[in-house]
Short mmCIF file of C-alpha atoms and ligand atoms in Angstrom, two decimals:
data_model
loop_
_atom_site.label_atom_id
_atom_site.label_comp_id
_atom_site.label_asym_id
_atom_site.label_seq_id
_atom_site.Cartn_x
_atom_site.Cartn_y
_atom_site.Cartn_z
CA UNK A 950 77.42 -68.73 -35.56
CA UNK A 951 77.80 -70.34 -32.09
CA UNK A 952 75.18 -73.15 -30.92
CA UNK A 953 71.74 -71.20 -30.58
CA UNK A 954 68.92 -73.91 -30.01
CA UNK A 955 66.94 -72.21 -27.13
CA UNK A 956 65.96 -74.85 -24.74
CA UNK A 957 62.97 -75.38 -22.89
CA UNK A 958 61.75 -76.57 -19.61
CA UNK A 959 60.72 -79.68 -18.69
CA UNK A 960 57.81 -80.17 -16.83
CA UNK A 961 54.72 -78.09 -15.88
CA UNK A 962 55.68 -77.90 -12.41
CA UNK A 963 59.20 -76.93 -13.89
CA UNK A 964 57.40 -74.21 -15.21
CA UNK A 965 55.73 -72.95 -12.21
CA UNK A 966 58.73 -73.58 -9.91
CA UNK A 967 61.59 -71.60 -12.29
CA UNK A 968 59.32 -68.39 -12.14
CA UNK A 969 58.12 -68.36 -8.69
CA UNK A 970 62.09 -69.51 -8.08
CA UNK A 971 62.52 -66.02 -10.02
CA UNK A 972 59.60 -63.77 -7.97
CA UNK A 973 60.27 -65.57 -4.30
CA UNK A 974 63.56 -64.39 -3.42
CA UNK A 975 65.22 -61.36 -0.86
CA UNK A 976 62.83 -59.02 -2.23
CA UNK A 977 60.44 -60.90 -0.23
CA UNK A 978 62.22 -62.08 2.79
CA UNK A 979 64.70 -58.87 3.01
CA UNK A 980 63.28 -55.96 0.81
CA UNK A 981 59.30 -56.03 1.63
CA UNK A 982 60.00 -55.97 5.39
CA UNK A 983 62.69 -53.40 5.37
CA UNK A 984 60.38 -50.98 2.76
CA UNK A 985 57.19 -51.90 4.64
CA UNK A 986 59.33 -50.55 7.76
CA UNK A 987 60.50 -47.42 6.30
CA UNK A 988 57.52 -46.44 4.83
CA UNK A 989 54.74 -46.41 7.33
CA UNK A 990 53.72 -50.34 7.74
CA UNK A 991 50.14 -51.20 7.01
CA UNK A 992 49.35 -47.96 4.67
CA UNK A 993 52.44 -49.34 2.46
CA UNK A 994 51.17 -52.97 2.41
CA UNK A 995 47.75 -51.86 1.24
CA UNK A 996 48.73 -50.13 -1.24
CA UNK A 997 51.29 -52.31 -2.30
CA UNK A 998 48.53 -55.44 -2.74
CA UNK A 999 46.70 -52.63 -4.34
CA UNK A 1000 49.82 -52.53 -6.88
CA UNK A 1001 50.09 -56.47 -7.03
CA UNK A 1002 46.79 -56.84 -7.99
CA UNK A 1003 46.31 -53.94 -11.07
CA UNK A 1004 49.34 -53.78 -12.18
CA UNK A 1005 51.72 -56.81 -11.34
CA UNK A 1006 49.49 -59.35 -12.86
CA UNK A 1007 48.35 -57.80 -15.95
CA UNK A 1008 51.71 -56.88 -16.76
CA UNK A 1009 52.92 -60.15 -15.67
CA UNK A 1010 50.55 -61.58 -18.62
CA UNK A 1011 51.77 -59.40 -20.88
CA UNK A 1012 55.26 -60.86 -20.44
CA UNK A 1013 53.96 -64.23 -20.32
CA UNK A 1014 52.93 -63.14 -23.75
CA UNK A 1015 55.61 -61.20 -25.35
CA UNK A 1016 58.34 -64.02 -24.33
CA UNK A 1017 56.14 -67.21 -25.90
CA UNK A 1018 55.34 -65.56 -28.64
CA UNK A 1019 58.51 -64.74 -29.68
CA UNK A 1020 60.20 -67.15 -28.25
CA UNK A 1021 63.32 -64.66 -27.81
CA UNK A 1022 65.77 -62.78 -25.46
CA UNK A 1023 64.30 -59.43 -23.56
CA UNK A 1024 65.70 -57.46 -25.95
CA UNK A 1025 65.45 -59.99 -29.24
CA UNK A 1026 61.79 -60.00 -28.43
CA UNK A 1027 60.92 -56.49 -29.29
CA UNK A 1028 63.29 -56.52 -32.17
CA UNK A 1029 61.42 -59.67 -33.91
CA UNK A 1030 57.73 -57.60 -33.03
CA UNK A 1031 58.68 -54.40 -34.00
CA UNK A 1032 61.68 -54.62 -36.11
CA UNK A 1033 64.19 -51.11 -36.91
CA UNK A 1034 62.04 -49.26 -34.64
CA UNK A 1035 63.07 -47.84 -31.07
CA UNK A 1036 60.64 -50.25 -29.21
CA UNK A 1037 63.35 -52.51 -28.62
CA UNK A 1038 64.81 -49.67 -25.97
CA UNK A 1039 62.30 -51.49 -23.72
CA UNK A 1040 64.31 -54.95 -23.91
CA UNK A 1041 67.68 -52.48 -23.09
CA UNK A 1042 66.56 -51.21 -20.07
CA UNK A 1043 65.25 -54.59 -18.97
CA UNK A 1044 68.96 -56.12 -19.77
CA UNK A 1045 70.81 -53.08 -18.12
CA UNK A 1046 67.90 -53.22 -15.17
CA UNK A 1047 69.03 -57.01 -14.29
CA UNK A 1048 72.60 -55.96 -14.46
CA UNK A 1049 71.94 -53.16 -11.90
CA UNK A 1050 70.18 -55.08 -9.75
CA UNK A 1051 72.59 -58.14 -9.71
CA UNK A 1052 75.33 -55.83 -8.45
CA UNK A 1053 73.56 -55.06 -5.41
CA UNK A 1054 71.40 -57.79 -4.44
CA UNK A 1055 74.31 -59.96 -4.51
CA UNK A 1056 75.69 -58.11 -1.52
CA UNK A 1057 72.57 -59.17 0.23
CA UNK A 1058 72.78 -62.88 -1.17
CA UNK A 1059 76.27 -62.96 0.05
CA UNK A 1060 75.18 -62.16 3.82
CA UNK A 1061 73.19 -65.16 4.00
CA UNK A 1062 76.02 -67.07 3.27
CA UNK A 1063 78.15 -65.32 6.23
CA UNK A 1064 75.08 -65.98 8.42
CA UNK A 1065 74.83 -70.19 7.08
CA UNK A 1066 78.26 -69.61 8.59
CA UNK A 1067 77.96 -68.10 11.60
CA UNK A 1068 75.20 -70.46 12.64
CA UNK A 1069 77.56 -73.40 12.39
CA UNK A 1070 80.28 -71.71 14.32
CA UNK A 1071 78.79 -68.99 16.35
CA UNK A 1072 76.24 -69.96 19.32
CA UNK A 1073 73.14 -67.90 19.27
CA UNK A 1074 70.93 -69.11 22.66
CA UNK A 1075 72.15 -66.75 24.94
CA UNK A 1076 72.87 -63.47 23.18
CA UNK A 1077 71.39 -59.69 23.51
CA UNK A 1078 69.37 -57.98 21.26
CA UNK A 1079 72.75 -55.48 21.43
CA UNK A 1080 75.06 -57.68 20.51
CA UNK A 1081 73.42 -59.35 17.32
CA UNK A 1082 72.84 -55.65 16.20
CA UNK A 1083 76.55 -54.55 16.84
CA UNK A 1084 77.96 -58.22 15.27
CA UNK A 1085 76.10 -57.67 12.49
CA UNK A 1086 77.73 -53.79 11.77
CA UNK A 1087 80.69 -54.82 12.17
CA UNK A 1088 80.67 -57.65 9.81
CA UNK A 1089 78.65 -56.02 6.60
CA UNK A 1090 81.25 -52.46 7.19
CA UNK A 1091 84.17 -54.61 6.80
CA UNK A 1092 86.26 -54.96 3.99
CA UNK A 1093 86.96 -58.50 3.35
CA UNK A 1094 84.23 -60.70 4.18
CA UNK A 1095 81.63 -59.23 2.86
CA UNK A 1096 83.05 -58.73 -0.24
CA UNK A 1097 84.47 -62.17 -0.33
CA UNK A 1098 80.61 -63.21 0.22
CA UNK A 1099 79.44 -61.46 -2.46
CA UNK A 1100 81.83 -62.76 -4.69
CA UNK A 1101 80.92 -66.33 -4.21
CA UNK A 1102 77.74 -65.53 -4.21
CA UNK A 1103 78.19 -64.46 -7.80
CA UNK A 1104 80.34 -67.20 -8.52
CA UNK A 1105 77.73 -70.09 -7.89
CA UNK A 1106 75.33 -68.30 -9.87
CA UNK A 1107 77.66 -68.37 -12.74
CA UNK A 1108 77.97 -72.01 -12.44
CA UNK A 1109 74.86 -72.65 -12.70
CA UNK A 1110 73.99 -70.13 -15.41
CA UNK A 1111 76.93 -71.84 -17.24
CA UNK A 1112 75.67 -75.53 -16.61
CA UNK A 1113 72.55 -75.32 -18.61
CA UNK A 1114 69.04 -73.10 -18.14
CA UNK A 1115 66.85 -76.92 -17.53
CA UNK A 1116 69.15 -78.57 -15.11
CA UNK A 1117 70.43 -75.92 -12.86
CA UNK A 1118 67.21 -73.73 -12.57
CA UNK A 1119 64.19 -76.41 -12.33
CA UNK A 1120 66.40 -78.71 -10.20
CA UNK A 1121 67.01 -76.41 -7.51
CA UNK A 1122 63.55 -74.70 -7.19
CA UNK A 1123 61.58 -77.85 -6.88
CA UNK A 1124 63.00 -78.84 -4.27
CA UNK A 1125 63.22 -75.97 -1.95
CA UNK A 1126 60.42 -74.13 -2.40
CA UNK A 1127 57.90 -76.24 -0.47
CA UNK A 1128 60.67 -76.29 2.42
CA UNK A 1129 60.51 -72.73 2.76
CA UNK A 1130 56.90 -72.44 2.80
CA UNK A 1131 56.88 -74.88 5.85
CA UNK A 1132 60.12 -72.90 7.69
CA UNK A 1133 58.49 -69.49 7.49
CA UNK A 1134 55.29 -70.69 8.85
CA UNK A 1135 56.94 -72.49 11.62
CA UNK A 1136 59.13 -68.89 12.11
CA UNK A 1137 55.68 -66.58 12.18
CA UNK A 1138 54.32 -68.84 14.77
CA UNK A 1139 57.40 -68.31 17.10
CA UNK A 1140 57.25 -64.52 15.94
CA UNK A 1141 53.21 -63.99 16.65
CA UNK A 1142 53.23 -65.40 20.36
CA UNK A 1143 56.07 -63.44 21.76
CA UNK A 1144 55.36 -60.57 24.16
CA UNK A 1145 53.90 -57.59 22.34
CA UNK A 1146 53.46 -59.42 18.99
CA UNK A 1147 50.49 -57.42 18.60
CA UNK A 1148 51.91 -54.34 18.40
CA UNK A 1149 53.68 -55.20 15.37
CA UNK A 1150 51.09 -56.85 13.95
CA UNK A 1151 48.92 -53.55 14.40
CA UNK A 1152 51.51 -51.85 12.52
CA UNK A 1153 51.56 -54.48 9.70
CA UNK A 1154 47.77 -54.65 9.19
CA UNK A 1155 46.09 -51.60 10.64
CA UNK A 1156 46.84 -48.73 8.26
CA UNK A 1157 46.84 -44.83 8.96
CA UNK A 1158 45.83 -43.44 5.79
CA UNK A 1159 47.74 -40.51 6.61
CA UNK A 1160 51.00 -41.99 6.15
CA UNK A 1161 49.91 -42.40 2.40
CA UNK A 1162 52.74 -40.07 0.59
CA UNK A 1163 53.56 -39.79 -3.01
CA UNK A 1164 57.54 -41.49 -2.05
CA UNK A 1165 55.15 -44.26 0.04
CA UNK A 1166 53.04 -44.90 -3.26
CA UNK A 1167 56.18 -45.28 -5.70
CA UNK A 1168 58.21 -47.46 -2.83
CA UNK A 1169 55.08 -49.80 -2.90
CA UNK A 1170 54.88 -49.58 -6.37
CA UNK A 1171 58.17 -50.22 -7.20
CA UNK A 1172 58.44 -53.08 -4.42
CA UNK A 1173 55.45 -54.67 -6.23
CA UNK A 1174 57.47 -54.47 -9.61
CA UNK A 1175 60.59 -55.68 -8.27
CA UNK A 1176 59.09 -58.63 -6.20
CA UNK A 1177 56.93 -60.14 -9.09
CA UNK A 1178 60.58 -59.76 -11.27
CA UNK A 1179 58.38 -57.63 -13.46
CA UNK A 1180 59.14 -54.95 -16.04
CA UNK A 1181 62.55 -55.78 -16.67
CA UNK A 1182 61.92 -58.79 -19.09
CA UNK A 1183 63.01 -61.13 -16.80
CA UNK A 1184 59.87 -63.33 -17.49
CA UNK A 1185 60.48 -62.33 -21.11
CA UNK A 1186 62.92 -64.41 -20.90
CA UNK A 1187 61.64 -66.95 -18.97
CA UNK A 1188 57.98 -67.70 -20.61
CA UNK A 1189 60.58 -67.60 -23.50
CA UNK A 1190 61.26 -71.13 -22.57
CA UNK A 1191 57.50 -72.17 -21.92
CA UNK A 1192 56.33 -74.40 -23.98
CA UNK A 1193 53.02 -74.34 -26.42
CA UNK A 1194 50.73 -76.00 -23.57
CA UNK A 1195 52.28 -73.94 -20.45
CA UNK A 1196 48.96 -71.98 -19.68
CA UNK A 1197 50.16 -68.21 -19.28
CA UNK A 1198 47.18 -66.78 -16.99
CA UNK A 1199 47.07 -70.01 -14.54
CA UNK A 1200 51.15 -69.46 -14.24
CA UNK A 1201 50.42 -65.88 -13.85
CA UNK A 1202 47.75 -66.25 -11.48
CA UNK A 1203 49.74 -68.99 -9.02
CA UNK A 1204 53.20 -66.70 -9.19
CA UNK A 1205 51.91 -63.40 -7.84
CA UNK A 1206 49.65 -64.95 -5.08
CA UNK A 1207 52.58 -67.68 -3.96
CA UNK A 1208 55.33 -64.64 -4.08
CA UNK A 1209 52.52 -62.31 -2.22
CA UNK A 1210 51.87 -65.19 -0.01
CA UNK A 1211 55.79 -65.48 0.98
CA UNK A 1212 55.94 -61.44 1.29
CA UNK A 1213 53.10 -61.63 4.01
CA UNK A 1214 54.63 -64.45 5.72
CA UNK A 1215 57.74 -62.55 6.03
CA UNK A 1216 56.14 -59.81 7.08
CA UNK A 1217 54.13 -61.63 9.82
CA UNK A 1218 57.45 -63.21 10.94
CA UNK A 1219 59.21 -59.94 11.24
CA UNK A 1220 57.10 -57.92 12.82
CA UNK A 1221 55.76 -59.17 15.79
CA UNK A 1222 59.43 -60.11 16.66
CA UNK A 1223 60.65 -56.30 15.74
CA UNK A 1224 58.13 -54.85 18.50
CA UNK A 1225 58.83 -57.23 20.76
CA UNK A 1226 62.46 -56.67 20.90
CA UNK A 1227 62.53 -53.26 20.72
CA UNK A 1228 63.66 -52.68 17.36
CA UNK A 1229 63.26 -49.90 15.20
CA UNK A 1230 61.29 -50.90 12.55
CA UNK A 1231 63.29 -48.26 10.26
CA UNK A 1232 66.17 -49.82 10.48
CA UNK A 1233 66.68 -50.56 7.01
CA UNK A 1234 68.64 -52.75 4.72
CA UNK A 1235 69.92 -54.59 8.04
CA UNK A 1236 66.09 -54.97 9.35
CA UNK A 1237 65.64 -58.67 8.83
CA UNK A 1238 69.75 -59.13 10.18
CA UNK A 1239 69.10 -57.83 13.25
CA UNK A 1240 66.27 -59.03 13.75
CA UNK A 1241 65.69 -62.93 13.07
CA UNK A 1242 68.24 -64.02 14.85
CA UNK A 1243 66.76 -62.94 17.79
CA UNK A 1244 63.80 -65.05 16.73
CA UNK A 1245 65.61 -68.02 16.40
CA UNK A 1246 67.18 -68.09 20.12
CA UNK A 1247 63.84 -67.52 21.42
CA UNK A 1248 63.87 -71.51 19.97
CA UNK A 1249 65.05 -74.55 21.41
CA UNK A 1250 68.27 -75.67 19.30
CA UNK A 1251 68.72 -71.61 17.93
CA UNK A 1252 71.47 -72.52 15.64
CA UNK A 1253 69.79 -75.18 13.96
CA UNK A 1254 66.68 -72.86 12.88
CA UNK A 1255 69.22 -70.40 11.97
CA UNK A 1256 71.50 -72.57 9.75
CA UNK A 1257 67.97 -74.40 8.13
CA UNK A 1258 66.90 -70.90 7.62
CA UNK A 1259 69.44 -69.13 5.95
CA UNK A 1260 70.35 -72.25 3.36
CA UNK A 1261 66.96 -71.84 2.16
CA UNK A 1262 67.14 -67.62 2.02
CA UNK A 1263 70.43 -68.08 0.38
CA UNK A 1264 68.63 -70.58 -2.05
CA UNK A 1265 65.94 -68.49 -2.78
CA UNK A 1266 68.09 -65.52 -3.53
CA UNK A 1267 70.04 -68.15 -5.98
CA UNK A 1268 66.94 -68.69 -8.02
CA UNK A 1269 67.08 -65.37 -8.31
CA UNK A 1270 69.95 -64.10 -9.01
CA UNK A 1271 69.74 -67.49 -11.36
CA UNK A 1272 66.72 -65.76 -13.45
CA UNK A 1273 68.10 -61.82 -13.22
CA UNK A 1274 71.49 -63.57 -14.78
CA UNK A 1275 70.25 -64.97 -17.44
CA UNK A 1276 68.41 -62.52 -18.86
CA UNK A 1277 71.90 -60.47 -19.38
CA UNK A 1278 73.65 -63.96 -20.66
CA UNK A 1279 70.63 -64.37 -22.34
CA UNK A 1280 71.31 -61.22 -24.63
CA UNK A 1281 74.86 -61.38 -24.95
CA UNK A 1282 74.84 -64.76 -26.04
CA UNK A 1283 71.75 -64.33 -28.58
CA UNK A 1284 72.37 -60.69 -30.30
CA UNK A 1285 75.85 -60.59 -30.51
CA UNK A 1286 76.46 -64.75 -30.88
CA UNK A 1287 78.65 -65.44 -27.87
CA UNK A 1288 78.92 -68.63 -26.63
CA UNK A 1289 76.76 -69.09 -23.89
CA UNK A 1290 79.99 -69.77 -21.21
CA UNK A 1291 81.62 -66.36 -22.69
CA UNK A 1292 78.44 -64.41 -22.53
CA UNK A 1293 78.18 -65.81 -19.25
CA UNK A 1294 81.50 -64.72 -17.82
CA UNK A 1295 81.20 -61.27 -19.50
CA UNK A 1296 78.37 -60.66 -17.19
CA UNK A 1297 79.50 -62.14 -14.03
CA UNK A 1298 82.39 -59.81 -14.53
CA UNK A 1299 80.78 -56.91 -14.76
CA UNK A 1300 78.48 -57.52 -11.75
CA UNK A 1301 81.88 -58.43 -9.70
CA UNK A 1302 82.91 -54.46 -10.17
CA UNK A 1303 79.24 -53.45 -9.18
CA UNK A 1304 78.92 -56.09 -6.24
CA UNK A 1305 82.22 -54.68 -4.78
CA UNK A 1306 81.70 -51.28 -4.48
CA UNK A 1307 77.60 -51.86 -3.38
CA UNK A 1308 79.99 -53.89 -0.50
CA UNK A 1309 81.91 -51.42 0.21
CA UNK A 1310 78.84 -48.76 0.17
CA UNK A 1311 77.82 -49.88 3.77
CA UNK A 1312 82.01 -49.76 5.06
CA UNK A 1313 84.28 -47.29 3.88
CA UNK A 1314 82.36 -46.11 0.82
CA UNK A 1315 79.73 -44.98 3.19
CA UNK A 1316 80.05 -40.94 2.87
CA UNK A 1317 79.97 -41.33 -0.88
CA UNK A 1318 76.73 -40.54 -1.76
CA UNK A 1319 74.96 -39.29 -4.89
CA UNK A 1320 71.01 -37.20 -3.98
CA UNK A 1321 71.89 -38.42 -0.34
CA UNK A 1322 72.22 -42.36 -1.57
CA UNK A 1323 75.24 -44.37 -1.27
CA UNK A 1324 76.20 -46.56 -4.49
CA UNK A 1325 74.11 -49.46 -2.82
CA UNK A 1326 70.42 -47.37 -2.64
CA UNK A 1327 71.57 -45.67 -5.76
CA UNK A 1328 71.65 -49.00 -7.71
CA UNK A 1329 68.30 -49.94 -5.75
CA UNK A 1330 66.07 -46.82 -6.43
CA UNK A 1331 66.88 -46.27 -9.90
CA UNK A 1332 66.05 -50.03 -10.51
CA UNK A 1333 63.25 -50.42 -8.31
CA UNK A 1334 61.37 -47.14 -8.29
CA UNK A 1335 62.24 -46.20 -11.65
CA UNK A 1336 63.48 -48.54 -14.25
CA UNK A 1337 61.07 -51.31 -13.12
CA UNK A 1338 57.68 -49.26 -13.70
CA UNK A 1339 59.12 -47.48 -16.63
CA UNK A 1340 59.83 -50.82 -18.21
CA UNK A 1341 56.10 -51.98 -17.17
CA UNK A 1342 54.69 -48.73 -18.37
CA UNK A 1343 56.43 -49.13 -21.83
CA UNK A 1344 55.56 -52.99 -21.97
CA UNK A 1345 51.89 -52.22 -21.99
CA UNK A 1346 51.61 -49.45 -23.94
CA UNK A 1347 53.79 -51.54 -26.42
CA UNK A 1348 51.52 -54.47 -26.56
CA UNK A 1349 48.31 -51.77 -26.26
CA UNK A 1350 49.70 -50.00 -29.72
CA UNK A 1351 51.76 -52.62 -31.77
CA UNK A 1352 49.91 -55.65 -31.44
CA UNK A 1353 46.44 -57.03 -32.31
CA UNK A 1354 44.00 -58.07 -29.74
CA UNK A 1355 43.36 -61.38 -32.27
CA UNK A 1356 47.14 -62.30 -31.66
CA UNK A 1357 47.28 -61.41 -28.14
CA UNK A 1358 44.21 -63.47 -27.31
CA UNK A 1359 45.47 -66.48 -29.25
CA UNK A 1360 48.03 -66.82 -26.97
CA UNK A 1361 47.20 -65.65 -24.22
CA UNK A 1362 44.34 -68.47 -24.42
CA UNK A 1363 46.79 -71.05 -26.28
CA UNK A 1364 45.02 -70.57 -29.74
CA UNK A 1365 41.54 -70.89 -27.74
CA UNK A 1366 41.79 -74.23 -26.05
CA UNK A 1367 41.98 -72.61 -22.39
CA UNK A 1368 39.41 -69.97 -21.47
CA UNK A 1369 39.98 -66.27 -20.30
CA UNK A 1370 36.98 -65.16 -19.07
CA UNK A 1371 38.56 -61.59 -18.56
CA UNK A 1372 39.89 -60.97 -21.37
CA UNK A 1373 38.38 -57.71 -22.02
CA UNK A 1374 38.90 -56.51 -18.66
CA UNK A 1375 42.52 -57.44 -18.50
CA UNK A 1376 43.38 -55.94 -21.73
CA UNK A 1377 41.52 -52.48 -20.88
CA UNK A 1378 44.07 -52.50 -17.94
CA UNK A 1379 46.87 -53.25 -19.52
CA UNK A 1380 46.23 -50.92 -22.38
CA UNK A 1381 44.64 -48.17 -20.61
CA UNK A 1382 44.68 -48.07 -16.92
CA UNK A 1383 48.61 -49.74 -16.13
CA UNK A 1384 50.51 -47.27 -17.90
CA UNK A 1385 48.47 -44.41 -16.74
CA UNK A 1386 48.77 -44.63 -13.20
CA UNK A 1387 51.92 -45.87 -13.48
CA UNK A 1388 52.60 -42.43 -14.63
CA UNK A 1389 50.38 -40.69 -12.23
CA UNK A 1390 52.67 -42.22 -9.79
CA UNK A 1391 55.97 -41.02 -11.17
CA UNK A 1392 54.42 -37.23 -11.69
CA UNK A 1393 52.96 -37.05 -7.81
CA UNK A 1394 56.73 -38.07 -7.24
CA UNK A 1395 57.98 -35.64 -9.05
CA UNK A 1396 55.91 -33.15 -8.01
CA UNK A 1397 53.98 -32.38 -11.14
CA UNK A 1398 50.59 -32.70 -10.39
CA UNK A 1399 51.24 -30.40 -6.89
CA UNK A 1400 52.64 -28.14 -8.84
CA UNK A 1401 49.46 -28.10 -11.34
CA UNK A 1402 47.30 -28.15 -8.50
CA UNK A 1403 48.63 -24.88 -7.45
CA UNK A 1404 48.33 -24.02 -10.60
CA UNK A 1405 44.37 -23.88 -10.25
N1 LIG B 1152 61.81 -60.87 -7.54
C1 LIG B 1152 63.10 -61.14 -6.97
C2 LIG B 1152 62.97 -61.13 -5.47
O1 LIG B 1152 61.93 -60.83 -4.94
C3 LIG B 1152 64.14 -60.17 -7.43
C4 LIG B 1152 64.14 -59.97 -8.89
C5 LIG B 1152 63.79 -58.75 -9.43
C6 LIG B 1152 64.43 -61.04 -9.74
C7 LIG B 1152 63.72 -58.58 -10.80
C8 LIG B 1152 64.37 -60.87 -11.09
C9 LIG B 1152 64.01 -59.66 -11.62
O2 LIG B 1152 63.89 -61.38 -4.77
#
């Protein structure tokens, strides 16, 4: 057997940092804006906090839980609880779910890296709203840049997956995430006092409850999953390598509201600045593209902002992609005794193939579509809307059947030395009211319940 001594992190702010490194990435900065957009504005974010809130963080908890006590991969994890039984399909479609999602949102990661570029070379002061939406096109349809993007995006996560989980992952989220705090605040004041900022921020905060749709309610749902990297064992995995005194609820608590905090920040920054230049707030995957850098030559020294700003996106989409790798390597290298660097490069491979053709879904793979969805939203829906809650679903109603409220308190609470003064209410909700309207959600989709209405 190869070298197996799981590692853990260092320091309690290590802690914190890796996961909210994990949770604070492009589904924030480049997903919640562009979903928000498509799917009505302030009726989505409502019901999306509404999602955060019952849902993310009691499942969250019960990661917290299932990783530290186990102290195993996704998919290791349900094999130690519930050995030679099919529970361990969970920890599969968590694996495969970070594979999937890798292949795509590395496209994205990549076109931060162009745009790090483009802000050294390219100046941005005295451009039209036209031309930064018709550069943009022309660069993500292309063939070779983009994909060459994506590749290196994948190749510096490898690195770094390769180097060692303490080093590479703490290292780089301690030190950025305050920075990006401070740069998004700075960008939502530019945003909020240009000329009709209000009109987007009427359509971020003041809802019309008749936009609330069944495909609104899963997007928000599944947004919620996929920003708090929930339901696909990711923070298995990483409470896996939390120490005895890590407190799971604090951790749990601090994530969601600093990754909610950073989605409403984005969203504050993007909107105003959307209605003020006249774009469509549909727009899409490209949403944030098009827009920011319109923002940023609204400011004195344009390229600067831009070039500060799209380090730290790129950054915060590596302590992402960081966290979604590692839970495949993790696997790889733990059930089937890789080495770590071979497990590692088995992956990396793989997502290569999938990060190509999500590439070349927005050039010339464009009229290949599958349900109306080219390989890129393919890979995005069935992660996001489905895989995600699914996995939740099954995580709670795993922990609700298989496992003993004495254990699960013990250490959820650290064998009683920290309090948690909800216990009861947090495990009725996980047990009982998660997985339920998780699957209320997935039937409205589906049609189900319509159909039984009609029924009556
Ligand atoms: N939460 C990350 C983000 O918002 C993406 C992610 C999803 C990471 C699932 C890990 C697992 O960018």
């Amino acid at each position: 057997m190869t070298e197996n001594k799981r590692v853990t992190f260092g320091s309690k702010l290590g802690v914190l940092m890796a996961t909210v490194g994990s949770a604070v990435g492009l589904g924030n900065i480049w997903r919640f804006p562009y979903m928000l957009g498509e799917n009505g504005g302030a009726a989505f974010l409502l019901i999306y906090l509404i999602c955060i809130l019952i849902l993310g963080l009691p499942v969250m908890i019960t990661e917290f839980f299932i990783g530290r006590h186990t102290h195993k991969n996704a998919a290791g994890a349900f094999k130690a609880m519930a050995p030679g039984t099919r529970w361990s399909l969970i920890g599969y479609n968590g694996v495969l779910a970070a594979f999937l999602i890798l292949g795509f949102y590395s496209v994205i990661a990549g076109w931060t890296l162009e745009y790090i570029l483009q802000s050294v070379t390219s100046p941005m002061a005295n451009k039209s709203v036209e031309v930064f939406a018709s550069e943009f096109s022309a660069f993500s349809s292309g063939l070779i840049r983009p994909i060459a993007w994506t590749i290196a995006f994948i190749t510096i996560t490898h690195i770094i997956i390769v180097s060692g989980v303490k080093n590479g992952i703490e290292r780089a989220s301690k030190i950025m995430m305050p920075i990006l705090f401070l740069i998004l605040f700075i960008l939502c004041i530019r945003s909020v006092t240009l000329p009709n900022a209000d009109k987007g921020l009427a359509f971020l905060f003041q809802p019309d409850f008749s936009k609330i749709t069944s495909s609104v309610t899963l997007s928000a749902m599944g947004q919620a999953f996929f920003s708090l990297s929930i339901g696909m064992g990711c923070l298995i995995t990483y409470s896996s390598y939390f120490n005895k005194k890590t407190n799971l609820q604090t951790t749990a608590l601090q994530v969601t509201l600093l990754d909610t905090l950073v989605a409403l920040l984005a969203g504050i920054m993007i909107f105003p600045a959307v209605f003020s230049f006249g774009i469509a707030p549909t727009a899409g995957p490209e949403l944030v593209f098009i827009t920011l850098p319109n923002v940023f030559a609204q400011l004195p020294m344009a390229n600067v902002w831009s070039f500060i700003f799209f380090i730290l996106l790129g950054l915060a989409a590596l302590t992402s992609t960081i966290s979604l790798h590692e839970v495949a390597t993790a696997y790889v290298h733990e059930e089937f005794q890789f080495s770590r660097a071979k497990a590692a490069l088995l992956v990396s491979t793989g997502v290569l193939i999938l990060g190509v053709i999500s590439s070349l879904s927005f050039g010339i793979f464009k009229g290949y579509t599958l349900f109306g969805l080219t390989f890129f939203d393919l890979l995005d829906y069935v992660t996001a809307k489905i895989m995600l809650p699914l996995g939740g679903m099954m995580i709670c109603i795993f922990v609700g059947m298989r496992v003993d409220k004495k254990i699960l308190k013990a250490e959820l609470t650290n064998e009683g030395t920290v309090p948690f003064y909800f216990f009861n209410t947090y495990s009725f909700f996980m047990k009982y009211i998660a997985p339920v309207l998780i699957g209320i959600v997935f039937l409205n989709e589906l049609g189900v319940i319509k159909g039984i209405q009609r029924f009556f």
